Tab-separated table of C-alpha atoms and ligand atoms in Angstrom:
chain	number	residue	atom	x	y	z
E	244	MET	CA	-23.505	-6.426	245.304
E	245	ARG	CA	-25.581	-9.138	246.965
E	246	GLN	CA	-28.429	-7.810	249.105
E	247	SER	CA	-28.762	-8.819	252.736
E	248	PHE	CA	-32.062	-9.220	254.550
E	249	GLU	CA	-32.976	-9.685	258.199
E	250	LEU	CA	-35.938	-11.718	259.412
E	251	VAL	CA	-37.361	-12.988	262.685
E	252	PHE	CA	-37.424	-16.740	263.361
E	253	ALA	CA	-40.114	-17.431	265.978
E	254	SER	CA	-39.727	-20.703	267.860
E	255	SER	CA	-39.065	-22.174	271.269
E	256	ASN	CA	-36.475	-24.488	269.695
E	257	LYS	CA	-32.935	-23.084	269.536
E	258	ASN	CA	-31.736	-26.106	267.529
E	259	LYS	CA	-34.094	-25.237	264.708
E	260	TYR	CA	-33.017	-21.603	264.862
E	261	LYS	CA	-29.304	-22.502	264.683
E	262	GLU	CA	-29.806	-24.762	261.685
E	263	ALA	CA	-32.122	-22.296	259.927
E	264	GLY	CA	-29.615	-19.473	260.530
E	265	GLN	CA	-26.771	-21.468	258.947
E	266	ILE	CA	-28.923	-22.431	255.979
E	267	LEU	CA	-30.361	-18.977	255.263
E	268	ARG	CA	-26.989	-17.238	255.546
E	269	GLN	CA	-26.103	-18.820	252.186
E	270	PHE	CA	-29.031	-16.910	250.679
E	271	GLY	CA	-28.107	-13.560	252.253
E	272	ILE	CA	-30.808	-13.764	254.969
E	273	ARG	CA	-29.868	-13.171	258.604
E	274	LEU	CA	-32.152	-14.454	261.352
E	275	LYS	CA	-33.051	-13.077	264.756
E	276	PHE	CA	-34.424	-15.434	267.375
E	277	TYR	CA	-37.825	-14.636	268.898
E	278	ASN	CA	-38.713	-16.983	271.730
E	279	PHE	CA	-42.237	-18.097	271.024
E	280	SER	CA	-44.309	-21.046	272.296
E	281	PRO	CA	-47.545	-21.066	270.322
E	282	THR	CA	-50.720	-22.747	271.458
E	283	GLU	CA	-50.690	-25.404	268.756
E	284	ILE	CA	-53.965	-26.143	267.023
E	285	GLN	CA	-54.945	-29.785	266.711
E	286	SER	CA	-54.785	-30.569	263.030
E	287	ASP	CA	-53.619	-33.449	260.884
E	288	LEU	CA	-52.106	-30.995	258.437
E	289	ILE	CA	-48.625	-29.640	259.136
E	290	HIS	CA	-49.345	-26.798	256.679
E	291	LYS	CA	-52.383	-25.624	258.646
E	292	ILE	CA	-50.429	-25.676	261.902
E	293	ALA	CA	-47.556	-23.676	260.367
E	294	ILE	CA	-49.884	-21.048	258.851
E	295	LYS	CA	-51.664	-20.523	262.165
E	296	LYS	CA	-48.323	-20.332	263.993
E	297	ALA	CA	-47.094	-17.666	261.544
E	298	LEU	CA	-50.180	-15.496	262.119
E	299	ASP	CA	-49.829	-15.828	265.901
E	300	ALA	CA	-46.099	-15.089	265.765
E	301	TYR	CA	-46.643	-11.965	263.654
E	302	ALA	CA	-49.375	-10.755	266.052
E	303	ARG	CA	-46.824	-10.988	268.870
E	304	CYS	CA	-43.581	-9.720	267.334
E	305	LYS	CA	-45.037	-7.333	264.708
E	306	LYS	CA	-42.121	-7.945	262.374
E	307	PRO	CA	-41.802	-10.025	259.199
E	308	VAL	CA	-41.439	-13.500	260.642
E	309	ILE	CA	-40.948	-17.135	259.722
E	310	VAL	CA	-41.993	-20.181	261.734
E	311	GLU	CA	-41.565	-23.890	261.114
E	312	ASP	CA	-43.666	-26.950	261.769
E	313	VAL	CA	-42.267	-30.434	261.288
E	314	GLY	CA	-43.653	-33.944	261.149
E	315	LEU	CA	-41.991	-37.362	260.965
E	316	PHE	CA	-44.144	-39.786	258.971
E	317	VAL	CA	-43.486	-43.535	259.274
E	318	LYS	CA	-44.979	-45.413	256.325
E	319	SER	CA	-45.829	-48.715	258.037
E	320	LEU	CA	-47.503	-46.793	260.889
E	321	GLY	CA	-49.887	-45.061	258.482
E	322	GLY	CA	-47.897	-41.826	258.699
E	323	PHE	CA	-47.758	-41.761	262.519
E	324	PRO	CA	-46.532	-39.713	264.406
E	325	GLY	CA	-46.938	-37.012	261.678
E	326	PRO	CA	-48.526	-33.906	263.192
E	327	TYR	CA	-48.190	-35.474	266.663
E	328	SER	CA	-44.396	-35.793	266.369
E	329	SER	CA	-43.657	-33.354	269.148
E	330	TYR	CA	-45.997	-35.045	271.649
E	331	VAL	CA	-44.768	-38.503	270.686
E	332	TYR	CA	-41.139	-37.438	271.099
E	333	LYS	CA	-41.891	-36.059	274.578
E	334	THR	CA	-43.800	-39.159	275.655
E	335	ILE	CA	-42.393	-42.373	274.133
E	336	GLY	CA	-39.259	-40.852	272.549
E	337	ASN	CA	-36.938	-42.372	269.970
E	338	ARG	CA	-36.885	-45.845	271.515
E	339	GLY	CA	-40.679	-45.854	271.719
E	340	VAL	CA	-41.000	-45.033	268.015
E	341	ILE	CA	-38.464	-47.746	267.117
E	342	SER	CA	-40.384	-50.318	269.165
E	343	LEU	CA	-43.582	-49.653	267.177
E	344	ILE	CA	-42.018	-50.492	263.817
E	345	LYS	CA	-42.248	-54.182	262.954
E	346	ARG	CA	-41.842	-54.140	259.169
E	347	ASN	CA	-41.226	-51.464	256.493
E	348	ARG	CA	-38.929	-48.845	258.103
E	349	SER	CA	-39.482	-46.169	255.415
E	350	ALA	CA	-40.156	-42.692	256.760
E	351	GLN	CA	-40.334	-39.110	255.661
E	352	PHE	CA	-39.498	-35.844	257.379
E	353	LEU	CA	-41.692	-32.917	256.321
E	354	SER	CA	-40.889	-29.310	257.167
E	355	VAL	CA	-43.248	-26.433	256.476
E	356	ILE	CA	-41.856	-22.927	256.761
E	357	ALA	CA	-44.513	-20.212	256.932
E	358	TYR	CA	-43.811	-16.517	256.417
E	359	CYS	CA	-46.059	-13.676	257.611
E	360	ASP	CA	-45.787	-9.880	257.520
E	361	HIS	CA	-48.081	-6.857	257.942
E	362	LYS	CA	-50.301	-8.128	255.100
E	363	LYS	CA	-51.314	-11.033	257.373
E	364	ARG	CA	-51.498	-13.433	254.442
E	365	PRO	CA	-49.097	-16.209	255.423
E	366	VAL	CA	-47.271	-18.116	252.689
E	367	ALA	CA	-46.047	-21.690	253.237
E	368	PHE	CA	-43.090	-23.596	251.740
E	369	GLU	CA	-42.480	-27.291	252.149
E	370	GLY	CA	-39.411	-29.492	252.221
E	371	ILE	CA	-39.358	-33.286	252.301
E	372	THR	CA	-36.497	-35.672	252.989
E	373	ASN	CA	-37.203	-39.358	252.483
E	374	GLY	CA	-35.423	-41.988	254.511
E	375	SER	CA	-35.905	-44.722	257.073
E	376	ILE	CA	-35.926	-45.340	260.818
E	377	SER	CA	-32.842	-47.036	262.282
E	378	THR	CA	-33.132	-50.163	264.434
E	379	LYS	CA	-31.513	-48.324	267.363
E	380	PRO	CA	-30.571	-44.690	268.144
E	381	LYS	CA	-27.160	-43.727	266.735
E	382	GLY	CA	-25.104	-40.553	266.972
E	383	GLY	CA	-25.851	-37.154	268.474
E	384	GLY	CA	-27.994	-34.296	267.251
E	385	TRP	CA	-31.386	-33.532	268.725
E	386	GLY	CA	-34.984	-34.741	268.509
E	387	TYR	CA	-35.359	-37.616	266.063
E	388	ASP	CA	-31.859	-37.063	264.578
E	389	PRO	CA	-30.453	-40.296	266.091
E	390	ILE	CA	-33.100	-42.507	264.431
E	391	PHE	CA	-33.623	-40.923	260.995
E	392	ILE	CA	-31.454	-42.233	258.127
E	393	PRO	CA	-31.791	-40.039	255.020
E	394	LYS	CA	-32.221	-41.941	251.740
E	395	GLY	CA	-28.954	-42.819	250.015
E	396	ARG	CA	-26.967	-42.818	253.287
E	397	ASN	CA	-26.300	-45.466	255.888
E	398	LYS	CA	-25.951	-43.045	258.803
E	399	THR	CA	-28.526	-41.129	260.825
E	400	TYR	CA	-28.944	-37.331	260.777
E	401	GLY	CA	-27.197	-37.498	264.157
E	402	GLN	CA	-24.107	-39.115	262.626
E	403	ILE	CA	-23.566	-36.969	259.537
E	404	SER	CA	-21.951	-33.542	259.288
E	405	ASP	CA	-23.893	-32.318	256.246
E	406	LYS	CA	-27.448	-32.559	257.616
E	407	ASN	CA	-28.005	-28.875	256.746
E	408	GLN	CA	-27.378	-29.566	253.063
E	409	ILE	CA	-29.888	-32.380	252.679
E	410	SER	CA	-32.463	-31.970	255.433
E	411	HIS	CA	-36.194	-31.327	255.205
E	412	ARG	CA	-35.436	-27.948	256.822
E	413	TYR	CA	-32.882	-27.110	254.133
E	414	ARG	CA	-35.313	-27.946	251.335
E	415	ALA	CA	-38.175	-25.895	252.810
E	416	LEU	CA	-35.899	-22.928	253.561
E	417	GLU	CA	-34.372	-23.037	250.094
E	418	ASN	CA	-37.865	-22.792	248.580
E	419	PHE	CA	-38.718	-19.956	250.927
E	420	ALA	CA	-35.432	-18.059	250.342
E	421	ARG	CA	-35.726	-18.158	246.550
E	422	TRP	CA	-39.245	-16.742	246.763
E	423	TYR	CA	-38.362	-14.154	249.418
E	424	CYS	CA	-35.217	-12.826	247.695
E	425	ARG	CA	-37.040	-12.539	244.366
E	426	ARG	CA	-39.868	-10.668	246.053
E	427	GLN	CA	-37.526	-8.307	247.917
E	428	SER	CA	-35.564	-7.555	244.736
E	429	SER	CA	-38.737	-6.778	242.829
E	430	GLY	CA	-39.734	-4.331	245.598
E	431	ARG	CA	-43.171	-5.896	246.200
G	705	IMP	P1	-42.155	-29.331	265.805
G	705	IMP	O1	-43.568	-29.602	266.230
G	705	IMP	O2	-42.060	-28.601	264.521
G	705	IMP	O3	-41.343	-28.641	266.879
G	705	IMP	O4	-41.418	-30.700	265.567
G	705	IMP	C1	-42.006	-31.956	265.798
G	705	IMP	C2	-40.988	-32.899	266.421
G	705	IMP	O5	-40.009	-33.216	265.447
G	705	IMP	C3	-40.264	-32.330	267.642
G	705	IMP	O6	-40.155	-33.354	268.614
G	705	IMP	C4	-38.897	-31.970	267.110
G	705	IMP	O7	-37.891	-32.118	268.082
G	705	IMP	C5	-38.719	-32.983	265.983
G	705	IMP	N1	-37.878	-32.432	264.911
G	705	IMP	C6	-38.136	-31.371	264.132
G	705	IMP	N2	-37.124	-31.165	263.278
G	705	IMP	C7	-36.207	-32.097	263.542
G	705	IMP	C8	-34.918	-32.375	263.013
G	705	IMP	O8	-34.383	-31.690	262.117
G	705	IMP	N3	-34.271	-33.417	263.545
G	705	IMP	C9	-34.803	-34.192	264.543
G	705	IMP	N4	-35.988	-33.975	265.076
G	705	IMP	C10	-36.686	-32.928	264.587
């Protein structure tokens, strides 16, 4: 019989939690939401931010926990907004990002999922989806969904129904889930 595990997902973003819950269910992992707004460190490395978030989240909830940090990297902008994606979304938004891009529209979404438990040695897993930035916002979704077109498609994340099968979040969570389930089964 397939084992089932329960984990805490610490975030202030319910959209991320909903998507992560749907994705991890396929791997036999159920998620509980823990509302958590970390004081984000200023770093140009998404991995560093995620690791620090995981330690802080564990210190608060005292249960095995995962957190996520995401960056949208636009090639012709030298990787901007990258680790500043959240601030840039809140300030200039999707239309602001579009207006900055004059040439190559290639972009990449990076998700880092970090896991932490009582050992306090966080482990990070990354997922990347390549794509491009649309010339105007299209479709629904949340955050940058209306402007990100995954490679091989001609529609934005906000216009497709299978985002959770191809997204940066899916890829990072798949890496995490394979590691976590193996580790749980081996009793370590
Ligand atoms: P965060 O710092 O990890 O919360 O994410 C950085 C920015 O990317 C925030 O503005 C999020 O709304 C946005 N973001 C993260 N994941 C996604 C996604 O799957 N679709 C669209 N926007 C996202």
